[in-house]
Amino acid sequence: MRDFVYREARLADEARYAEWLALWTDDGVYWVPATSDPAASPDLHISHVYDNRGRIETRSSCSRPATATARSPRR
């Protein structure tokens, strides 16, 4: 698991979004709880991120420089 987390973070940090997206299965969930409680549940606790595969794909496409208007605004 640790190797996966490091690989996932490296791909995201290096803006290698196609490779990052390929890590996720159709039933994959990206969850970043807003608590340090190891017994936390995304259904009962606030989360920073709680995305299913569809949302992961949308987040990935919005992060690409060509489509990220905040990174390259139009005049």
Tab-separated table of N, CA and C in Angstrom:
chain	number	residue	atom	x	y	z
A	1	MET	N	0.823	-1.187	0.000
A	1	MET	CA	0.000	0.000	0.000
A	1	MET	C	0.872	1.257	0.000
A	2	ARG	N	1.922	1.247	0.786
A	2	ARG	CA	2.794	2.412	0.861
A	2	ARG	C	3.386	2.754	-0.507
A	3	ASP	N	3.822	1.735	-1.248
A	3	ASP	CA	4.387	1.970	-2.578
A	3	ASP	C	3.360	2.591	-3.511
A	4	PHE	N	2.103	2.141	-3.406
A	4	PHE	CA	1.049	2.721	-4.233
A	4	PHE	C	0.858	4.194	-3.914
A	5	VAL	N	0.801	4.517	-2.639
A	5	VAL	CA	0.581	5.910	-2.227
A	5	VAL	C	1.724	6.799	-2.723
A	6	TYR	N	2.972	6.328	-2.608
A	6	TYR	CA	4.110	7.109	-3.090
A	6	TYR	C	4.060	7.282	-4.605
A	7	ARG	N	3.718	6.207	-5.313
A	7	ARG	CA	3.622	6.290	-6.783
A	7	ARG	C	2.503	7.248	-7.190
A	8	GLU	N	1.355	7.129	-6.551
A	8	GLU	CA	0.209	7.992	-6.850
A	8	GLU	C	0.581	9.455	-6.626
A	9	ALA	N	1.232	9.735	-5.516
A	9	ALA	CA	1.622	11.111	-5.207
A	9	ALA	C	2.657	11.638	-6.197
A	10	ARG	N	3.611	10.797	-6.572
A	10	ARG	CA	4.641	11.221	-7.523
A	10	ARG	C	4.019	11.574	-8.871
A	11	LEU	N	3.127	10.714	-9.366
A	11	LEU	CA	2.482	10.976	-10.653
A	11	LEU	C	1.675	12.272	-10.609
A	12	ALA	N	0.946	12.486	-9.543
A	12	ALA	CA	0.167	13.720	-9.411
A	12	ALA	C	1.082	14.937	-9.317
A	13	ASP	N	2.124	14.857	-8.518
A	13	ASP	CA	3.055	15.973	-8.362
A	13	ASP	C	3.753	16.329	-9.669
A	14	GLU	N	4.006	15.317	-10.498
A	14	GLU	CA	4.700	15.540	-11.766
A	14	GLU	C	3.730	15.823	-12.919
A	15	ALA	N	2.449	16.023	-12.588
A	15	ALA	CA	1.405	16.329	-13.576
A	15	ALA	C	1.311	15.255	-14.658
A	16	ARG	N	1.532	14.015	-14.271
A	16	ARG	CA	1.414	12.876	-15.198
A	16	ARG	C	0.014	12.276	-15.004
A	17	TYR	N	-0.988	13.073	-15.398
A	17	TYR	CA	-2.371	12.769	-15.068
A	17	TYR	C	-2.923	11.533	-15.759
A	18	ALA	N	-2.531	11.259	-16.988
A	18	ALA	CA	-3.019	10.052	-17.668
A	18	ALA	C	-2.540	8.805	-16.923
A	19	GLU	N	-1.284	8.816	-16.494
A	19	GLU	CA	-0.747	7.679	-15.734
A	19	GLU	C	-1.400	7.602	-14.352
A	20	TRP	N	-1.634	8.751	-13.746
A	20	TRP	CA	-2.287	8.804	-12.436
A	20	TRP	C	-3.684	8.219	-12.532
A	21	LEU	N	-4.432	8.616	-13.560
A	21	LEU	CA	-5.791	8.126	-13.739
A	21	LEU	C	-5.807	6.621	-13.996
A	22	ALA	N	-4.811	6.112	-14.697
A	22	ALA	CA	-4.750	4.675	-15.003
A	22	ALA	C	-4.581	3.815	-13.742
A	23	LEU	N	-4.196	4.408	-12.628
A	23	LEU	CA	-4.066	3.656	-11.380
A	23	LEU	C	-5.418	3.246	-10.806
A	24	TRP	N	-6.477	3.938	-11.182
A	24	TRP	CA	-7.770	3.775	-10.532
A	24	TRP	C	-8.677	2.804	-11.280
A	25	THR	N	-9.233	1.850	-10.548
A	25	THR	CA	-10.210	0.920	-11.114
A	25	THR	C	-11.577	1.599	-11.153
A	26	ASP	N	-12.531	0.976	-11.838
A	26	ASP	CA	-13.867	1.558	-11.936
A	26	ASP	C	-14.543	1.711	-10.584
A	27	ASP	N	-14.204	0.848	-9.636
A	27	ASP	CA	-14.807	0.938	-8.307
A	27	ASP	C	-13.891	1.641	-7.298
A	28	GLY	N	-12.836	2.265	-7.800
A	28	GLY	CA	-11.895	2.954	-6.922
A	28	GLY	C	-12.504	4.175	-6.259
A	29	VAL	N	-12.042	4.461	-5.049
A	29	VAL	CA	-12.491	5.628	-4.292
A	29	VAL	C	-11.260	6.349	-3.771
A	30	TYR	N	-11.238	7.669	-3.947
A	30	TYR	CA	-10.153	8.504	-3.456
A	30	TYR	C	-10.698	9.251	-2.246
A	31	TRP	N	-10.233	8.880	-1.059
A	31	TRP	CA	-10.772	9.445	0.171
A	31	TRP	C	-9.659	10.055	0.997
A	32	VAL	N	-9.831	11.323	1.347
A	32	VAL	CA	-8.907	12.028	2.234
A	32	VAL	C	-9.746	12.532	3.411
A	33	PRO	N	-9.750	11.799	4.509
A	33	PRO	CA	-10.567	12.205	5.652
A	33	PRO	C	-10.039	13.491	6.288
A	34	ALA	N	-10.942	14.231	6.885
A	34	ALA	CA	-10.567	15.467	7.571
A	34	ALA	C	-10.407	15.221	9.066
A	35	THR	N	-9.968	14.042	9.400
A	35	THR	CA	-9.739	13.661	10.785
A	35	THR	C	-8.572	12.686	10.836
A	36	SER	N	-7.941	12.598	11.966
A	36	SER	CA	-6.866	11.615	12.141
A	36	SER	C	-7.379	10.349	12.814
A	37	ASP	N	-8.674	10.275	13.040
A	37	ASP	CA	-9.281	9.106	13.680
A	37	ASP	C	-9.203	7.898	12.741
A	38	PRO	N	-8.467	6.851	13.116
A	38	PRO	CA	-8.339	5.682	12.241
A	38	PRO	C	-9.646	4.927	12.047
A	39	ALA	N	-10.629	5.166	12.894
A	39	ALA	CA	-11.926	4.507	12.761
A	39	ALA	C	-12.924	5.349	11.971
A	40	ALA	N	-12.457	6.430	11.367
A	40	ALA	CA	-13.341	7.337	10.633
A	40	ALA	C	-14.005	6.629	9.456
A	41	SER	N	-15.160	7.100	9.113
A	41	SER	CA	-15.920	6.580	7.980
A	41	SER	C	-16.316	7.755	7.097
A	42	PRO	N	-16.205	7.627	5.765
A	42	PRO	CA	-16.603	8.741	4.901
A	42	PRO	C	-18.099	9.038	4.981
A	43	ASP	N	-18.881	8.081	5.468
A	43	ASP	CA	-20.316	8.303	5.615
A	43	ASP	C	-20.665	9.056	6.896
A	44	LEU	N	-19.727	9.082	7.845
A	44	LEU	CA	-20.016	9.701	9.141
A	44	LEU	C	-19.138	10.897	9.476
A	45	HIS	N	-18.070	11.115	8.715
A	45	HIS	CA	-17.123	12.182	9.025
A	45	HIS	C	-16.912	13.088	7.811
A	46	ILE	N	-16.548	14.306	8.077
A	46	ILE	CA	-16.235	15.252	7.008
A	46	ILE	C	-14.949	14.812	6.321
A	47	SER	N	-14.929	14.985	5.012
A	47	SER	CA	-13.765	14.595	4.225
A	47	SER	C	-13.237	15.785	3.434
A	48	HIS	N	-11.924	15.816	3.225
A	48	HIS	CA	-11.346	16.800	2.307
A	48	HIS	C	-11.716	16.411	0.883
A	49	VAL	N	-11.617	15.118	0.589
A	49	VAL	CA	-11.947	14.566	-0.721
A	49	VAL	C	-12.591	13.207	-0.514
A	50	TYR	N	-13.651	12.941	-1.249
A	50	TYR	CA	-14.284	11.622	-1.257
A	50	TYR	C	-14.870	11.426	-2.655
A	51	ASP	N	-14.031	10.944	-3.566
A	51	ASP	CA	-14.390	10.856	-4.983
A	51	ASP	C	-14.526	9.421	-5.455
A	52	ASN	N	-15.515	9.184	-6.306
A	52	ASN	CA	-15.612	7.908	-6.998
A	52	ASN	C	-14.842	8.030	-8.321
A	53	ARG	N	-14.838	6.978	-9.115
A	53	ARG	CA	-14.048	6.966	-10.358
A	53	ARG	C	-14.452	8.115	-11.296
A	54	GLY	N	-15.735	8.373	-11.427
A	54	GLY	CA	-16.178	9.460	-12.302
A	54	GLY	C	-15.628	10.803	-11.871
A	55	ARG	N	-15.675	11.063	-10.594
A	55	ARG	CA	-15.160	12.340	-10.066
A	55	ARG	C	-13.641	12.387	-10.157
A	56	ILE	N	-12.988	11.240	-9.969
A	56	ILE	CA	-11.533	11.181	-10.116
A	56	ILE	C	-11.152	11.577	-11.548
A	57	GLU	N	-11.895	11.062	-12.516
A	57	GLU	CA	-11.626	11.376	-13.921
A	57	GLU	C	-11.864	12.862	-14.208
A	58	THR	N	-12.943	13.406	-13.672
A	58	THR	CA	-13.225	14.838	-13.858
A	58	THR	C	-12.131	15.686	-13.222
A	59	ARG	N	-11.742	15.338	-12.014
A	59	ARG	CA	-10.682	16.089	-11.326
A	59	ARG	C	-9.379	16.022	-12.119
A	60	SER	N	-9.087	14.853	-12.669
A	60	SER	CA	-7.878	14.677	-13.468
A	60	SER	C	-7.912	15.545	-14.720
A	61	SER	N	-9.032	15.561	-15.419
A	61	SER	CA	-9.106	16.354	-16.652
A	61	SER	C	-9.084	17.846	-16.362
A	62	CYS	N	-9.630	18.260	-15.242
A	62	CYS	CA	-9.623	19.688	-14.879
A	62	CYS	C	-8.237	20.162	-14.456
A	63	SER	N	-7.372	19.240	-14.082
A	63	SER	CA	-6.036	19.599	-13.615
A	63	SER	C	-5.029	19.727	-14.745
A	64	ARG	N	-5.405	19.286	-15.934
A	64	ARG	CA	-4.474	19.365	-17.062
A	64	ARG	C	-4.307	20.822	-17.472
A	65	PRO	N	-3.091	21.250	-17.724
A	65	PRO	CA	-2.831	22.656	-18.042
A	65	PRO	C	-3.663	23.216	-19.201
A	66	ALA	N	-3.943	22.429	-20.210
A	66	ALA	CA	-4.693	22.934	-21.362
A	66	ALA	C	-6.132	23.288	-21.002
A	67	THR	N	-6.675	22.652	-19.967
A	67	THR	CA	-8.062	22.913	-19.588
A	67	THR	C	-8.190	23.658	-18.271
A	68	ALA	N	-7.108	23.889	-17.605
A	68	ALA	CA	-7.145	24.582	-16.308
A	68	ALA	C	-7.108	26.084	-16.537
A	69	THR	N	-8.262	26.715	-16.655
A	69	THR	CA	-8.304	28.131	-16.988
A	69	THR	C	-7.641	29.006	-15.939
A	70	ALA	N	-7.633	28.575	-14.697
A	70	ALA	CA	-6.971	29.354	-13.665
A	70	ALA	C	-5.462	29.378	-13.872
A	71	ARG	N	-4.948	28.355	-14.538
A	71	ARG	CA	-3.515	28.294	-14.795
A	71	ARG	C	-3.130	29.007	-16.090
A	72	SER	N	-4.048	29.086	-17.020
A	72	SER	CA	-3.782	29.774	-18.280
A	72	SER	C	-5.047	30.508	-18.722
A	73	PRO	N	-5.325	31.641	-18.058
A	73	PRO	CA	-6.566	32.373	-18.338
A	73	PRO	C	-6.594	32.927	-19.768
A	74	ARG	N	-7.784	33.009	-20.309
A	74	ARG	CA	-7.981	33.590	-21.647
A	74	ARG	C	-8.153	35.087	-21.522
A	75	ARG	N	-7.694	35.773	-22.511
A	75	ARG	CA	-7.854	37.234	-22.502
A	75	ARG	C	-9.024	37.641	-23.334
